[in-house]
Amino acid sequence: MANTWLPPVEYIATLPRATAYACLYFTDTAGRPFQLRASDRTARWQWPGGNMDPGETPWETAVRECREETGMTFTGEPRLLGTHFVTDRGEDWPANHIGFIFDGGELTDEQIAAVVLDPGEHSEYRLRTLDEWEREMEPAEFARLAEIDRARRTGSTVYVETGPAAD
C-alpha cells in the first residue's frame, strides 16, 4: 500500500464541511418549553442560541447567544441534553449542521418578564405545553423539541437527526 499521508491542511480539505450551533433549552416552573420566534423569513420557533464563532466552544456559544437574544446571563453549569445533526442542504446551506442543546433549567416568572428580545433576530417568545407546541410547529421541528424535553425529564442525553427540510 502506498503512503497516502497528507498534511493536515490538505487532508481537512477532503472532509465533509460542517457548521455548528449551540443553544439553551429552558422551561418555566410548570415545565412548559420556552421558545423564540425567528424574525427572518422562516418565522420558526427556536431556542436561544446560534452559530458558533471561530474559537468558541459550544458552551460559550450557547451562553453568549442566550445573552444576545434574550438579555439573560446564564450562570449555570453545562449539561448537554442532546446533539442534533442536519444533513447538507445543498445550495441553501452547503454543509452539514451540528447542534449542541444544553439544559438552561427553569425560568422564574421574574426572569421571563425580564426577557428583552433582539428584534433583528426574534419577534416574540412563548411558553406552551408540548401539546400546544405540537399544533404550532412543523413535525420534524416538534420531534426535536419533544426529544430534548424527554432528555431533560429523564436525565438522559439524546441524538437527533433531520434531513434537508428541517432546521
mmCIF file of C-alpha atoms in Angstrom:
data_model
loop_
_atom_site.group_PDB
_atom_site.id
_atom_site.type_symbol
_atom_site.label_atom_id
_atom_site.label_comp_id
_atom_site.label_asym_id
_atom_site.label_seq_id
_atom_site.Cartn_x
_atom_site.Cartn_y
_atom_site.Cartn_z
ATOM 1 C CA MET A 1 0.000 0.000 0.000
ATOM 2 C CA ALA A 2 1.382 3.371 -0.974
ATOM 3 C CA ASN A 3 1.965 6.017 1.616
ATOM 4 C CA THR A 4 -1.185 8.212 1.477
ATOM 5 C CA TRP A 5 -0.433 10.528 4.378
ATOM 6 C CA LEU A 6 -1.472 14.101 3.681
ATOM 7 C CA PRO A 7 -0.516 17.199 5.611
ATOM 8 C CA PRO A 8 -3.420 18.232 7.892
ATOM 9 C CA VAL A 9 -4.468 21.215 5.721
ATOM 10 C CA GLU A 10 -4.738 19.008 2.623
ATOM 11 C CA TYR A 11 -6.469 16.168 4.492
ATOM 12 C CA ILE A 12 -9.043 18.516 6.051
ATOM 13 C CA ALA A 13 -9.886 19.837 2.584
ATOM 14 C CA THR A 14 -11.066 16.295 1.657
ATOM 15 C CA LEU A 15 -13.531 16.039 4.559
ATOM 16 C CA PRO A 16 -17.228 16.970 4.517
ATOM 17 C CA ARG A 17 -17.980 20.533 5.586
ATOM 18 C CA ALA A 18 -19.887 21.165 8.794
ATOM 19 C CA THR A 19 -21.039 24.165 10.780
ATOM 20 C CA ALA A 20 -22.137 24.102 14.409
ATOM 21 C CA TYR A 21 -24.671 25.810 16.619
ATOM 22 C CA ALA A 22 -25.408 25.705 20.341
ATOM 23 C CA CYS A 23 -28.403 26.742 22.413
ATOM 24 C CA LEU A 24 -30.055 26.588 25.811
ATOM 25 C CA TYR A 25 -33.343 24.791 26.459
ATOM 26 C CA PHE A 26 -35.496 26.449 29.119
ATOM 27 C CA THR A 27 -38.888 25.713 30.615
ATOM 28 C CA ASP A 28 -40.937 27.663 33.085
ATOM 29 C CA THR A 29 -41.647 26.264 36.560
ATOM 30 C CA ALA A 30 -44.686 24.428 35.128
ATOM 31 C CA GLY A 31 -42.465 22.578 32.628
ATOM 32 C CA ARG A 32 -43.622 24.485 29.545
ATOM 33 C CA PRO A 33 -40.858 24.895 26.921
ATOM 34 C CA PHE A 34 -39.687 28.460 26.218
ATOM 35 C CA GLN A 35 -39.109 29.300 22.557
ATOM 36 C CA LEU A 36 -38.362 32.342 20.424
ATOM 37 C CA ARG A 37 -39.929 33.106 17.030
ATOM 38 C CA ALA A 38 -37.326 33.955 14.413
ATOM 39 C CA SER A 39 -37.940 37.299 12.766
ATOM 40 C CA ASP A 40 -36.468 36.128 9.448
ATOM 41 C CA ARG A 41 -38.425 34.692 6.545
ATOM 42 C CA THR A 42 -38.698 31.264 8.234
ATOM 43 C CA ALA A 43 -40.513 32.568 11.351
ATOM 44 C CA ARG A 44 -39.546 29.267 13.027
ATOM 45 C CA TRP A 45 -39.723 28.652 16.733
ATOM 46 C CA GLN A 46 -36.300 28.041 18.247
ATOM 47 C CA TRP A 47 -34.317 28.082 21.462
ATOM 48 C CA PRO A 48 -31.957 30.880 22.485
ATOM 49 C CA GLY A 49 -28.767 30.066 20.594
ATOM 50 C CA GLY A 50 -26.972 30.354 17.316
ATOM 51 C CA ASN A 51 -23.953 29.518 15.217
ATOM 52 C CA MET A 52 -20.531 29.171 16.779
ATOM 53 C CA ASP A 53 -17.986 31.915 16.230
ATOM 54 C CA PRO A 54 -14.362 30.999 15.447
ATOM 55 C CA GLY A 55 -12.523 29.944 18.598
ATOM 56 C CA GLU A 56 -15.701 29.432 20.648
ATOM 57 C CA THR A 57 -16.760 26.233 22.354
ATOM 58 C CA PRO A 58 -20.375 25.066 22.064
ATOM 59 C CA TRP A 59 -20.993 26.042 25.695
ATOM 60 C CA GLU A 60 -19.573 29.541 25.188
ATOM 61 C CA THR A 61 -21.761 29.930 22.111
ATOM 62 C CA ALA A 62 -24.948 28.905 23.939
ATOM 63 C CA VAL A 63 -24.328 31.330 26.815
ATOM 64 C CA ARG A 64 -23.324 34.221 24.510
ATOM 65 C CA GLU A 65 -26.259 33.738 22.153
ATOM 66 C CA CYS A 66 -28.722 33.491 25.052
ATOM 67 C CA ARG A 67 -27.467 36.817 26.420
ATOM 68 C CA GLU A 68 -27.595 38.486 22.992
ATOM 69 C CA GLU A 69 -31.056 37.172 22.103
ATOM 70 C CA THR A 70 -32.881 37.436 25.446
ATOM 71 C CA GLY A 71 -30.832 39.655 27.727
ATOM 72 C CA MET A 72 -30.456 36.728 30.166
ATOM 73 C CA THR A 73 -26.991 35.974 31.520
ATOM 74 C CA PHE A 74 -26.945 32.239 32.187
ATOM 75 C CA THR A 75 -24.636 31.221 35.017
ATOM 76 C CA GLY A 76 -25.450 27.531 35.407
ATOM 77 C CA GLU A 77 -23.199 24.592 34.666
ATOM 78 C CA PRO A 78 -23.119 22.920 31.237
ATOM 79 C CA ARG A 79 -25.387 19.867 30.968
ATOM 80 C CA LEU A 80 -25.802 18.537 27.461
ATOM 81 C CA LEU A 81 -29.344 17.392 26.686
ATOM 82 C CA GLY A 82 -28.690 16.388 23.106
ATOM 83 C CA THR A 83 -26.937 16.759 19.820
ATOM 84 C CA HIS A 84 -28.668 17.475 16.548
ATOM 85 C CA PHE A 85 -27.330 16.608 13.112
ATOM 86 C CA VAL A 86 -28.774 18.204 9.968
ATOM 87 C CA THR A 87 -27.638 16.874 6.617
ATOM 88 C CA ASP A 88 -26.163 19.072 3.898
ATOM 89 C CA ARG A 89 -28.991 21.115 2.340
ATOM 90 C CA GLY A 90 -27.278 21.859 -0.955
ATOM 91 C CA GLU A 91 -27.296 25.441 -2.168
ATOM 92 C CA ASP A 92 -29.472 26.560 0.756
ATOM 93 C CA TRP A 93 -26.760 25.523 3.265
ATOM 94 C CA PRO A 94 -23.929 23.567 1.602
ATOM 95 C CA ALA A 95 -22.643 21.902 4.777
ATOM 96 C CA ASN A 96 -23.795 19.564 7.493
ATOM 97 C CA HIS A 97 -25.002 21.416 10.585
ATOM 98 C CA ILE A 98 -24.330 20.053 14.085
ATOM 99 C CA GLY A 99 -26.133 21.358 17.157
ATOM 100 C CA PHE A 100 -25.474 21.145 20.879
ATOM 101 C CA ILE A 101 -28.532 21.670 23.087
ATOM 102 C CA PHE A 102 -27.793 22.426 26.737
ATOM 103 C CA ASP A 103 -30.134 22.477 29.735
ATOM 104 C CA GLY A 104 -30.924 26.031 30.765
ATOM 105 C CA GLY A 105 -33.149 24.933 33.651
ATOM 106 C CA GLU A 106 -36.390 26.507 34.804
ATOM 107 C CA LEU A 107 -37.145 30.181 34.373
ATOM 108 C CA THR A 108 -38.997 32.018 37.118
ATOM 109 C CA ASP A 109 -41.838 34.392 36.320
ATOM 110 C CA GLU A 110 -39.467 37.288 37.090
ATOM 111 C CA GLN A 111 -36.833 36.006 34.643
ATOM 112 C CA ILE A 112 -39.447 35.554 31.933
ATOM 113 C CA ALA A 113 -40.818 39.070 32.498
ATOM 114 C CA ALA A 114 -37.272 40.475 32.156
ATOM 115 C CA VAL A 115 -36.624 38.910 28.716
ATOM 116 C CA VAL A 116 -35.581 41.536 26.159
ATOM 117 C CA LEU A 117 -35.565 40.256 22.594
ATOM 118 C CA ASP A 118 -33.260 41.414 19.831
ATOM 119 C CA PRO A 119 -35.871 42.448 17.199
ATOM 120 C CA GLY A 120 -33.376 41.767 14.426
ATOM 121 C CA GLU A 121 -33.446 38.100 15.406
ATOM 122 C CA HIS A 122 -36.738 37.333 17.180
ATOM 123 C CA SER A 123 -40.201 38.832 17.144
ATOM 124 C CA GLU A 124 -41.691 37.158 20.224
ATOM 125 C CA TYR A 125 -41.313 34.422 22.820
ATOM 126 C CA ARG A 126 -43.830 31.947 24.131
ATOM 127 C CA LEU A 127 -44.239 29.264 26.751
ATOM 128 C CA ARG A 128 -46.555 26.415 25.801
ATOM 129 C CA THR A 129 -47.238 22.819 26.711
ATOM 130 C CA LEU A 130 -45.888 20.128 24.407
ATOM 131 C CA ASP A 131 -49.408 19.500 23.108
ATOM 132 C CA GLU A 132 -49.750 23.181 22.226
ATOM 133 C CA TRP A 133 -46.307 23.268 20.573
ATOM 134 C CA GLU A 134 -47.155 20.198 18.501
ATOM 135 C CA ARG A 135 -50.095 22.049 16.927
ATOM 136 C CA GLU A 136 -47.896 25.087 16.174
ATOM 137 C CA MET A 137 -44.692 23.524 14.822
ATOM 138 C CA GLU A 138 -43.621 21.540 11.768
ATOM 139 C CA PRO A 139 -43.417 17.793 12.576
ATOM 140 C CA ALA A 140 -39.598 17.497 12.343
ATOM 141 C CA GLU A 141 -39.087 20.599 14.454
ATOM 142 C CA PHE A 142 -41.578 19.384 17.050
ATOM 143 C CA ALA A 143 -39.918 15.931 17.136
ATOM 144 C CA ARG A 144 -36.627 17.617 18.078
ATOM 145 C CA LEU A 145 -38.387 19.634 20.811
ATOM 146 C CA ALA A 146 -40.079 16.502 22.184
ATOM 147 C CA GLU A 147 -36.801 14.555 22.252
ATOM 148 C CA ILE A 148 -34.958 17.340 24.061
ATOM 149 C CA ASP A 149 -37.818 17.713 26.544
ATOM 150 C CA ARG A 150 -37.740 13.942 27.173
ATOM 151 C CA ALA A 151 -33.982 14.086 27.767
ATOM 152 C CA ARG A 152 -34.497 16.870 30.314
ATOM 153 C CA ARG A 153 -37.261 14.992 32.150
ATOM 154 C CA THR A 154 -35.415 11.648 32.231
ATOM 155 C CA GLY A 155 -31.888 12.911 32.863
ATOM 156 C CA SER A 156 -30.684 11.308 29.641
ATOM 157 C CA THR A 157 -28.980 12.645 26.521
ATOM 158 C CA VAL A 158 -30.409 12.258 23.008
ATOM 159 C CA TYR A 159 -29.116 12.318 19.463
ATOM 160 C CA VAL A 160 -31.480 13.650 16.787
ATOM 161 C CA GLU A 161 -31.028 13.654 13.006
ATOM 162 C CA THR A 162 -33.054 15.637 10.495
ATOM 163 C CA GLY A 163 -32.832 15.867 6.756
ATOM 164 C CA PRO A 164 -32.651 18.841 4.432
ATOM 165 C CA ALA A 165 -36.222 20.037 5.086
ATOM 166 C CA ALA A 166 -35.804 20.585 8.842
ATOM 167 C CA ASP A 167 -33.904 23.081 10.979
#
